Short mmCIF file of C-alpha atoms in Angstrom, two decimals:
data_model
loop_
_atom_site.label_atom_id
_atom_site.label_comp_id
_atom_site.label_asym_id
_atom_site.label_seq_id
_atom_site.Cartn_x
_atom_site.Cartn_y
_atom_site.Cartn_z
CA MET A 95 101.95 114.36 111.95
CA ARG A 96 98.96 114.24 109.63
CA THR A 97 95.70 113.45 111.38
CA MET A 98 92.90 111.43 109.79
CA TYR A 99 91.01 114.66 109.22
CA SER A 100 93.78 116.40 107.39
CA LEU A 101 94.20 113.29 105.21
CA ALA A 102 90.49 113.17 104.59
CA ARG A 103 90.28 116.81 103.60
CA LYS A 104 93.21 116.50 101.18
CA TYR A 105 92.17 113.24 99.43
CA PHE A 106 88.44 112.97 100.20
CA PRO A 107 86.81 116.26 99.33
CA ASP A 108 83.39 114.96 100.08
CA ALA A 109 84.27 113.96 103.57
CA ARG A 110 82.54 116.98 105.03
CA LEU A 111 81.30 117.79 108.52
CA SER A 112 78.29 119.61 107.05
CA ILE A 113 75.31 119.90 109.38
CA ILE A 114 73.05 119.51 106.37
CA GLU A 115 74.56 116.89 104.17
CA ASN A 116 72.83 113.66 105.09
CA PRO A 117 72.60 111.07 102.38
CA SER A 118 71.06 108.49 104.64
CA GLY A 119 68.21 110.87 105.42
CA ILE A 120 67.20 111.63 101.86
CA ASP A 121 63.44 111.00 101.39
CA LYS A 122 61.67 109.70 98.39
CA GLN A 123 61.98 113.10 96.69
CA GLY A 124 65.71 113.27 97.30
CA ALA A 125 65.67 115.90 100.06
CA ALA A 126 66.38 115.91 103.77
CA ASP A 127 64.17 117.86 106.18
CA ILE A 128 66.14 120.46 108.11
CA THR A 129 65.36 123.68 109.84
CA VAL A 130 65.71 127.17 108.37
CA GLU A 131 68.33 127.94 111.01
CA ASP A 132 70.46 125.06 109.80
CA ARG A 133 70.24 126.31 106.27
CA LYS A 134 71.27 129.81 107.35
CA LYS A 135 74.36 128.36 109.08
CA LEU A 136 75.35 126.73 105.83
CA LEU A 137 74.96 129.98 103.83
CA GLU A 138 76.87 131.95 106.45
CA SER A 139 79.75 129.59 106.09
CA THR A 140 79.78 129.88 102.26
CA ILE A 141 82.85 131.89 101.00
CA SER A 142 81.78 134.69 98.67
CA LEU A 143 83.44 134.74 95.25
CA PRO A 144 82.90 137.31 92.45
CA GLN A 145 79.75 136.37 90.51
CA GLU A 146 80.58 138.27 87.34
CA GLU A 147 83.25 135.81 86.23
CA SER A 148 81.90 132.67 84.63
CA LYS A 149 83.19 129.46 86.09
CA GLN A 150 82.28 127.23 83.08
CA GLY A 151 84.73 124.53 82.46
CA ARG A 152 86.54 124.96 85.77
CA ILE A 153 84.86 122.31 87.82
CA ALA A 154 87.28 120.41 89.99
CA LYS A 155 87.18 116.61 90.03
CA VAL A 156 86.51 114.76 93.28
CA PHE A 157 89.72 112.69 93.54
CA LYS A 158 93.32 113.58 92.94
CA ASP A 159 94.55 111.89 89.76
CA SER A 160 98.09 111.60 91.01
CA TYR A 161 99.79 108.42 92.16
CA PRO A 162 100.36 108.52 95.94
CA ALA A 163 103.73 110.11 96.85
CA PRO A 164 106.58 107.79 97.80
CA LEU A 165 107.02 107.28 101.57
CA PRO A 166 109.71 109.18 103.46
CA ASN A 167 112.60 107.35 105.09
CA GLU A 168 110.95 107.69 108.51
CA ALA A 169 108.27 105.15 107.33
CA PHE A 170 110.94 102.39 107.02
CA PHE A 171 111.83 101.13 110.43
CA GLY A 172 114.72 99.35 112.01
CA ILE A 173 116.64 96.40 110.48
CA PRO A 174 114.34 95.94 107.45
CA ARG A 175 115.05 99.52 106.58
CA SER A 176 118.82 98.90 106.67
CA ILE A 177 118.40 95.90 104.33
CA ILE A 178 116.34 97.94 101.86
CA GLU A 179 118.86 100.70 101.83
CA ILE A 180 121.61 98.19 100.93
CA ALA A 181 119.52 96.49 98.20
CA GLU A 182 117.87 99.60 96.66
CA PRO A 183 120.73 100.74 94.33
CA PHE A 184 120.80 97.32 92.67
CA THR A 185 117.13 96.68 91.89
CA GLU A 186 114.39 98.27 89.80
CA ALA A 187 111.81 97.08 92.33
CA ASP A 188 109.83 99.69 94.29
CA ARG A 189 111.28 99.88 97.83
CA GLN A 190 107.76 100.17 99.26
CA ALA A 191 106.81 96.80 97.65
CA VAL A 192 110.02 95.13 98.85
CA TYR A 193 109.67 96.46 102.41
CA ALA A 194 105.95 95.59 102.55
CA SER A 195 106.69 92.03 101.39
CA VAL A 196 109.42 91.65 103.99
CA ILE A 197 107.40 92.91 106.96
CA THR A 198 104.37 90.73 105.86
CA GLY A 199 106.58 87.73 106.11
CA LEU A 200 108.23 88.84 109.38
CA GLY A 201 104.88 89.40 110.97
CA LEU A 202 103.86 85.79 110.30
CA LEU A 203 107.29 84.55 111.46
CA ALA A 204 106.70 86.25 114.83
CA GLY A 205 104.49 83.37 115.81
CA ILE A 206 101.01 82.75 117.06
CA ASN A 207 101.03 84.34 120.50
CA CYS A 208 102.15 87.92 120.23
CA GLY A 209 98.89 89.81 119.65
CA ILE A 210 97.70 93.10 121.09
CA GLU A 211 95.21 92.09 123.73
CA GLY A 212 91.77 93.58 123.18
CA ALA A 213 92.79 95.77 120.29
CA ILE A 214 94.23 94.31 117.07
CA GLY A 215 95.03 90.68 117.33
CA MET A 216 97.99 89.07 115.71
CA PRO A 217 100.65 90.80 113.54
CA GLN A 218 99.70 88.74 110.42
CA LEU A 219 99.13 91.17 107.59
CA PHE A 220 97.03 90.97 104.41
CA THR A 221 99.03 93.14 101.88
CA LEU A 222 98.09 94.00 98.35
CA VAL A 223 100.80 95.53 96.18
CA VAL A 224 99.03 97.63 93.50
CA GLY A 225 101.18 98.32 90.52
CA GLU A 226 100.57 101.51 88.46
CA SER A 227 101.04 99.31 85.39
CA GLY A 228 102.20 95.84 84.36
CA ASP A 229 105.75 97.19 84.43
CA ALA A 230 105.87 97.91 88.17
CA ARG A 231 108.41 95.13 88.78
CA LYS A 232 106.10 93.61 91.39
CA GLY A 233 107.49 90.14 90.84
CA THR A 234 111.06 91.44 91.25
CA SER A 235 110.15 92.89 94.65
CA TRP A 236 108.82 89.60 95.89
CA LYS A 237 111.77 87.55 94.55
CA LEU A 238 114.15 89.95 96.34
CA ALA A 239 112.16 89.77 99.59
CA ARG A 240 111.86 86.02 99.61
CA LYS A 241 115.23 84.82 98.31
CA LYS A 242 117.51 87.46 99.81
CA ILE A 243 115.79 88.24 103.14
CA LEU A 244 112.92 85.96 104.36
CA GLU A 245 114.44 82.55 103.41
CA PRO A 246 117.82 83.42 104.92
CA VAL A 247 116.01 84.55 108.10
CA MET A 248 114.07 81.31 108.24
CA GLU A 249 117.26 79.32 107.79
CA ALA A 250 118.92 81.34 110.51
CA MET A 251 115.95 80.48 112.76
CA GLY A 252 116.78 76.82 112.33
CA MET A 253 113.98 75.91 110.01
CA LEU A 254 114.59 72.90 107.71
CA PRO A 255 114.30 73.16 103.89
CA TRP A 256 111.06 71.23 103.81
CA GLU A 257 109.64 73.51 106.53
CA MET A 258 110.62 76.59 104.53
CA ALA A 259 109.01 75.17 101.38
CA ASP A 260 105.82 74.26 103.29
CA PHE A 261 105.63 77.74 104.76
CA PHE A 262 104.94 79.44 101.38
CA VAL A 263 101.73 78.75 99.44
CA ASP A 264 101.51 79.88 95.78
CA GLY A 265 98.08 81.48 95.43
CA PHE A 266 94.67 79.93 96.11
CA ALA A 267 91.68 79.09 93.91
CA SER A 268 89.12 78.21 96.52
CA GLY A 269 88.33 78.40 100.22
CA GLU A 270 88.37 74.66 100.43
CA GLY A 271 91.95 74.60 98.99
CA GLY A 272 92.98 77.22 101.55
CA VAL A 273 91.58 75.37 104.52
CA SER A 274 93.28 72.20 103.31
CA GLN A 275 96.68 73.93 103.84
CA PHE A 276 96.00 73.93 107.61
CA ASP A 277 94.75 70.35 107.75
CA PRO A 278 97.63 68.04 106.77
CA PRO A 279 97.09 64.29 106.83
CA VAL A 280 97.63 62.71 110.26
CA GLY A 281 97.32 59.27 111.69
CA ALA A 282 93.99 57.98 112.88
CA ASP A 283 94.96 58.36 116.54
CA GLU A 284 96.81 61.62 116.21
CA PRO A 285 95.17 64.97 117.14
CA LYS A 286 94.56 67.66 114.58
CA PRO A 287 97.48 70.08 114.42
CA GLU A 288 96.91 73.62 115.64
CA GLY A 289 98.54 76.98 114.96
CA ILE A 290 99.92 76.17 111.51
CA GLN A 291 101.42 79.13 109.71
CA LYS A 292 101.09 79.74 106.02
CA PHE A 293 102.20 82.60 103.78
CA PHE A 294 99.90 82.80 100.83
CA VAL A 295 101.53 84.67 97.89
CA SER A 296 99.68 85.35 94.63
CA ASP A 297 101.47 87.16 91.86
CA GLU A 298 98.20 87.24 89.90
CA PHE A 299 95.77 88.31 92.57
CA ALA A 300 93.36 89.42 89.92
CA THR A 301 92.50 85.77 89.38
CA ALA A 302 91.73 85.34 93.08
CA LEU A 303 89.41 88.36 93.09
CA ILE A 304 87.60 87.04 89.96
CA ASN A 305 87.04 83.78 91.89
CA VAL A 306 85.73 85.75 94.87
CA ASN A 307 83.11 87.29 92.61
CA ARG A 308 81.84 83.97 91.35
CA GLN A 309 78.55 82.72 92.71
CA GLY A 310 78.92 80.16 95.45
CA SER A 311 82.71 80.91 95.87
CA THR A 312 84.14 79.96 99.29
CA LEU A 313 87.26 82.02 98.81
CA SER A 314 85.85 85.22 100.37
CA PRO A 315 84.69 83.57 103.57
CA PHE A 316 88.04 81.73 103.88
CA LEU A 317 90.00 84.96 103.59
CA ARG A 318 87.78 86.77 106.09
CA GLN A 319 88.09 83.98 108.65
CA LEU A 320 91.84 83.66 108.05
CA TYR A 321 92.26 87.38 108.76
CA ASP A 322 90.33 86.99 112.03
CA ASN A 323 92.34 83.89 113.14
CA VAL A 324 89.22 81.85 113.70
CA ASP A 325 88.86 78.07 113.38
CA MET A 326 87.43 76.85 110.04
CA ASN A 327 85.52 73.67 109.18
CA ILE A 328 84.26 72.21 105.91
CA PRO A 329 82.14 69.26 106.98
CA THR A 330 80.81 68.28 103.57
CA ARG A 331 82.92 67.93 100.40
CA ARG A 332 82.39 66.70 96.90
CA GLY A 333 82.80 63.04 96.20
CA GLY A 334 82.57 62.04 99.83
CA ALA A 335 86.05 63.42 100.67
CA PRO A 336 86.75 63.70 104.39
CA PRO A 337 85.94 66.98 106.15
CA LEU A 338 88.51 69.66 106.61
CA THR A 339 89.39 71.51 109.81
CA ALA A 340 91.72 74.42 110.50
CA LEU A 341 92.43 74.92 114.14
CA ASN A 342 93.88 78.27 115.25
CA PRO A 343 95.15 78.99 111.68
CA HIS A 344 97.63 81.73 111.20
CA GLY A 345 98.11 83.03 107.70
CA ALA A 346 99.44 86.10 105.88
CA VAL A 347 98.51 87.08 102.37
CA LEU A 348 100.57 88.97 99.84
CA GLY A 349 99.05 89.74 96.53
CA PHE A 350 100.12 91.57 93.40
CA ILE A 351 97.74 93.39 91.03
CA THR A 352 97.58 96.46 88.85
CA ASP A 353 95.25 99.37 89.59
CA ASP A 354 93.30 98.87 86.35
CA GLU A 355 92.71 95.20 87.23
CA LEU A 356 91.59 95.96 90.77
CA ARG A 357 89.30 98.72 89.62
CA SER A 358 87.76 96.59 86.88
CA ILE A 359 87.10 93.62 89.13
CA PHE A 360 86.04 95.48 92.28
CA ASP A 361 84.02 98.66 91.70
CA ALA A 362 83.64 101.33 94.35
CA ARG A 363 80.63 99.56 95.92
CA GLN A 364 82.64 96.33 96.32
CA ALA A 365 85.58 98.26 97.72
CA MET A 366 83.33 98.96 100.69
CA ASN A 367 82.80 95.28 101.55
CA GLY A 368 84.46 93.45 104.38
CA LEU A 369 87.06 91.64 102.24
CA LEU A 370 89.07 94.31 100.48
CA ASN A 371 89.31 96.60 103.49
CA ARG A 372 91.23 93.87 105.27
CA PHE A 373 94.21 94.51 102.86
CA LEU A 374 96.91 97.06 103.37
CA LEU A 375 97.18 98.65 99.93
CA VAL A 376 100.74 99.36 98.78
CA PRO A 377 101.02 101.38 95.56
CA ALA A 378 104.16 100.43 93.61
CA LYS A 379 105.89 101.39 90.40
CA ARG A 380 109.19 100.70 88.78
CA SER A 381 111.77 102.72 90.65
CA LYS A 382 114.36 103.13 87.93
CA SER A 383 115.92 101.51 84.82
CA LEU A 384 119.14 99.60 85.37
CA PRO A 385 121.50 97.84 82.94
CA ILE A 386 121.35 94.07 83.43
CA GLU A 387 124.87 93.92 84.87
CA MET A 388 123.77 96.23 87.68
CA ARG A 389 120.78 94.11 88.78
CA LYS A 390 122.61 91.92 91.23
CA VAL A 391 121.92 92.65 94.87
CA PRO A 392 125.08 92.05 96.88
CA LEU A 393 124.91 89.72 99.86
CA SER A 394 127.61 91.50 101.72
CA GLY A 395 126.21 93.48 104.62
CA PHE A 396 123.11 91.32 104.89
CA ASP A 397 124.54 88.61 107.18
CA ALA A 398 124.39 90.56 110.47
CA ALA A 399 120.94 91.90 109.73
CA ILE A 400 119.67 88.44 108.87
CA GLU A 401 120.94 86.99 112.11
CA GLN A 402 119.37 89.83 114.08
CA LEU A 403 115.98 89.46 112.45
CA ALA A 404 116.09 85.71 113.17
CA GLU A 405 116.92 86.27 116.80
CA LEU A 406 114.12 88.81 117.13
CA ALA A 407 111.64 86.49 115.48
CA LYS A 408 112.47 83.79 118.03
CA LEU A 409 112.09 86.23 120.86
CA ALA A 410 108.74 87.35 119.49
CA ALA A 411 107.39 83.82 119.84
CA TYR A 412 107.61 84.20 123.65
CA GLU A 413 105.49 87.32 123.84
CA HIS A 414 101.82 87.13 124.82
CA ASP A 415 99.28 89.96 124.96
CA VAL A 416 101.65 92.75 124.00
CA ASP A 417 100.85 96.20 125.33
CA PHE A 418 101.67 99.82 124.73
CA THR A 419 104.15 102.01 126.55
CA PRO A 420 102.69 105.17 128.02
CA ASP A 421 103.68 107.37 125.08
CA GLY A 422 102.52 104.69 122.68
CA ALA A 423 99.11 104.49 124.39
CA GLU A 424 98.71 108.24 124.34
CA LEU A 425 99.35 108.43 120.56
CA TRP A 426 97.23 105.37 119.85
CA ASN A 427 94.26 106.74 121.72
CA GLU A 428 94.63 110.01 119.89
CA ILE A 429 94.53 108.39 116.50
CA TYR A 430 91.85 105.94 117.46
CA THR A 431 89.51 108.67 118.73
CA ASP A 432 90.14 110.77 115.53
CA ARG A 433 89.35 107.73 113.40
CA ASP A 434 86.12 107.01 115.28
CA GLU A 435 85.03 110.57 114.81
CA PHE A 436 85.75 110.38 111.12
CA GLN A 437 83.72 107.24 110.69
CA SER A 438 80.77 108.70 112.54
CA GLN A 439 80.34 111.74 110.30
CA GLN A 440 77.54 111.79 107.83
CA GLY A 441 78.55 111.56 104.19
CA ASN A 442 81.67 109.43 104.85
CA ALA A 443 80.09 106.09 104.14
CA PHE A 444 82.28 105.10 101.27
CA TYR A 445 85.57 106.18 102.86
CA ALA A 446 84.76 104.82 106.33
CA ALA A 447 83.84 101.44 104.82
CA ALA A 448 86.65 101.14 102.35
CA THR A 449 89.21 101.99 105.02
CA LYS A 450 87.36 100.44 107.96
CA ARG A 451 90.39 98.46 109.16
CA TYR A 452 92.66 101.48 109.27
CA THR A 453 93.39 100.97 112.91
CA ASP A 454 93.89 97.23 112.40
CA HIS A 455 96.58 97.95 109.81
CA LEU A 456 98.16 100.67 112.01
CA GLY A 457 98.25 98.33 115.08
CA LYS A 458 99.64 95.32 113.21
CA LEU A 459 102.37 97.42 111.57
CA ALA A 460 103.24 99.09 114.88
CA LEU A 461 103.42 95.69 116.55
CA ILE A 462 105.77 94.34 113.88
CA ASN A 463 107.95 97.40 114.33
CA ALA A 464 108.06 96.81 118.05
CA LEU A 465 108.87 93.09 117.80
CA TYR A 466 111.64 93.67 115.38
CA ASP A 467 113.08 96.79 117.09
CA PRO A 468 116.89 96.31 117.23
CA ASP A 469 116.75 97.85 120.70
CA ARG A 470 115.37 94.59 121.95
CA LEU A 471 118.61 92.89 121.16
CA ARG A 472 120.30 94.98 123.84
CA MET A 473 117.89 94.00 126.60
CA ASP A 474 119.27 90.65 127.45
CA ILE A 475 115.84 89.00 127.13
CA GLU A 476 115.77 85.44 128.50
CA PRO A 477 113.94 82.76 126.57
CA GLY A 478 110.56 82.07 128.13
CA ASP A 479 106.98 83.18 127.92
CA ARG A 480 106.34 86.85 128.69
CA TYR A 481 102.90 88.37 129.29
CA GLY A 482 101.82 91.94 128.87
CA SER A 483 105.14 93.39 127.78
CA GLN A 484 104.90 97.11 127.12
CA LEU A 485 106.63 97.06 123.73
CA ILE A 486 104.73 99.36 121.40
CA LYS A 487 106.19 102.86 121.61
CA ALA A 488 105.03 106.09 119.94
CA LYS A 489 107.96 105.78 117.37
CA HIS A 490 106.63 102.39 116.25
CA ILE A 491 103.16 103.88 115.71
CA GLU A 492 104.50 106.94 113.89
CA ALA A 493 106.38 104.81 111.37
CA ALA A 494 103.34 102.55 110.89
CA LYS A 495 101.07 105.47 110.34
CA TYR A 496 102.80 106.44 107.13
CA TRP A 497 101.81 103.04 105.68
CA ALA A 498 98.21 103.11 107.00
CA ASP A 499 97.82 106.66 105.61
CA ARG A 500 99.20 105.75 102.22
CA SER A 501 96.81 102.84 102.00
CA VAL A 502 94.01 105.30 102.50
CA GLU A 503 95.44 107.51 99.76
CA ALA A 504 95.55 104.42 97.50
CA VAL A 505 91.74 104.08 97.83
CA ALA A 506 91.39 107.59 96.42
CA TRP A 507 93.91 106.85 93.64
CA ILE A 508 92.30 103.61 92.56
CA TRP A 509 88.63 104.50 92.70
CA ARG A 510 88.77 108.15 91.78
CA ALA A 511 87.02 107.61 88.40
CA SER A 512 83.96 106.29 90.20
CA PHE A 513 83.46 109.73 91.72
CA GLN A 514 84.12 111.98 88.76
CA LEU A 515 81.28 114.04 87.40
CA THR A 516 79.13 113.18 84.41
CA GLU A 517 78.28 115.72 81.74
CA LYS A 518 74.89 116.42 83.27
CA GLU A 519 76.38 116.70 86.75
CA GLU A 520 78.91 119.17 85.52
CA SER A 521 76.14 121.29 83.99
CA ILE A 522 74.38 121.38 87.36
CA ILE A 523 77.51 122.38 89.23
CA ASN A 524 78.41 125.04 86.59
CA TYR A 525 74.84 126.45 87.01
CA LEU A 526 74.95 126.49 90.85
CA ALA A 527 78.47 128.09 90.80
CA ASN A 528 77.01 131.14 89.11
CA GLN A 529 73.95 131.58 91.32
CA PRO A 530 73.62 133.89 94.37
CA HIS A 531 74.64 131.96 97.42
CA TYR A 532 75.49 129.00 95.05
CA GLU A 533 71.97 127.60 95.34
CA ALA A 534 68.90 127.04 93.24
CA GLN A 535 65.54 125.33 93.46
CA ARG A 536 65.02 121.93 91.89
CA SER A 537 62.62 123.31 89.28
CA ALA A 538 65.20 125.96 88.19
CA ILE A 539 67.93 123.31 87.83
CA ARG A 540 65.60 121.21 85.70
CA ASN A 541 64.54 124.08 83.47
CA ASP A 542 67.58 126.25 83.32
CA ALA A 543 70.61 124.01 83.89
CA LEU A 544 69.28 120.99 81.97
CA GLY A 545 66.96 122.59 79.47
CA GLY A 546 63.71 121.08 80.96
CA LYS A 547 64.33 117.70 79.34
CA MET A 548 64.48 115.65 82.44
CA LEU A 549 62.17 113.09 84.06
CA ALA A 550 61.51 113.52 87.81
CA GLY A 551 63.12 110.20 88.59
CA GLU A 552 66.26 110.97 86.57
CA LEU A 553 66.57 114.35 88.34
CA THR A 554 66.28 112.63 91.71
CA ASP A 555 69.03 110.21 90.67
CA LEU A 556 71.27 113.15 89.79
CA SER A 557 70.69 114.78 93.16
CA HIS A 558 71.48 111.50 94.96
CA GLY A 559 74.65 111.11 92.94
CA LEU A 560 75.88 114.65 93.61
CA VAL A 561 75.18 114.33 97.30
CA LYS A 562 77.05 111.03 97.47
CA LYS A 563 79.96 112.51 95.62
CA GLY A 564 80.04 115.40 98.09
CA TRP A 565 79.22 118.26 95.75
CA ILE A 566 75.84 119.47 96.98
CA SER A 567 73.42 119.45 99.83
CA VAL A 568 69.73 118.91 99.00
CA VAL A 569 67.30 120.32 101.48
CA LYS A 570 63.67 121.34 101.85
CA ASP A 571 63.12 124.95 102.91
CA GLN A 572 60.52 124.92 105.63
CA ILE A 573 58.04 127.67 104.80
CA PRO A 574 54.84 127.63 106.97
CA GLY A 575 51.68 127.10 104.93
CA GLN A 576 53.48 126.29 101.67
CA LYS A 577 54.80 123.19 99.98
CA PRO A 578 58.55 123.24 100.88
CA PRO A 579 60.63 123.87 97.79
CA GLU A 580 63.64 121.65 97.34
CA ILE A 581 66.93 123.57 97.39
CA TRP A 582 70.23 122.39 95.93
CA THR A 583 73.29 124.10 97.36
CA LEU A 584 76.91 123.81 96.28
CA LEU A 585 78.90 122.85 99.40
CA PRO A 586 81.32 125.51 100.71
CA ASN A 587 84.43 123.36 100.19
CA ARG A 588 83.51 123.00 96.53
CA VAL A 589 83.18 126.76 96.10
CA GLN A 590 86.82 127.02 97.02
CA GLU A 591 87.81 124.45 94.39
CA ILE A 592 86.03 126.10 91.43
#
């Protein structure tokens, strides 16, 4: 199984463990003070390449330009996988988008009790399906998930038509509108309802993100609090309207957007904030082209699966404080430790922030896999509250990890352009690539690589940019009795790419 480190090395070339690279320690001149011994260690780790061959024009870009590879069958778990396999030949929708839509709904239908105590919380997901283009059939995937799978499951659970209609919410324009969904009108002597469940679905999620960016918008705080399952209160409203309160709200969010829209609305800096990293990113594209007479998903074969999902959803409502099995706990701790180590490394600020809730997504997905594991149907589970059930096995985590990892890969795919090199940056890298030990002093870079036409502040900005993008280390060589020269060094991993 891929670890976080192997994934980072493949898709995040600037996620280095260098003892020297330290963007947070750059001083006003763009250099970090280190010892001569540290610098020697870096040079010793540099792989020597022939110097006589020019490397002009062969500078590798930071991010892979490729769309993330489709997930293997092992990522699709249990009964939802069986349904997807039946439907797939008859739809142009991406099976990843269909499956993600289904499990987002199933996680919410599992109820308000079955969280992972002290680790993740509830199985409600925030999922963002990111189409490679406007022709990714994102709407088709949602229509299939809702009409053919989720609504039949809800009906089999005994929900009435008005309850089913009230469960789904089409988009949201403001935080106030969102909170109002959890505060329906009640009589003067009636208590406020608690634990209301809402499935927010936006087929134009770009509009929601534009609203988030507007000054004074309440949508971002609403989404953050909804993800965290905390009470919400709006005491003052325009026009003297009564206050709004959401007690123990439980909501899932499913949004659809294209990569171009997402990148244009949220730049790399905004991708690091606490809103977007709450979303599991699911890249999607049109799976195939079908004649219109073939685009009819058969209902045969669904009935048994729908009944099973409904039964498992009802059983999930009795679970409280779900726990791991021994093999699940062992795997979880291994991944959790690996992730902590990745986040603590210098130079990983962007990736650590943009994927900060990696373990949240992993845990929620694993919990959903466990709750809807068909093996539970053979356990003769009696109705009634259950506490501390050891349900989450290693197999549930392994399947979930494919999705969490692909969400990380999506970050690289979407924001790769933000980390590509400018023309001046390429000139500097080309110059360093042809120097002994792949290093040069700041003055040499200014005069030789850039022709001397460079203000000190602009040169400092270039050094900061190249350090952030993971191409160079910038250090001061400590020489007793002399002003320490600033040395720019091409990082060893970049030497291998050129």
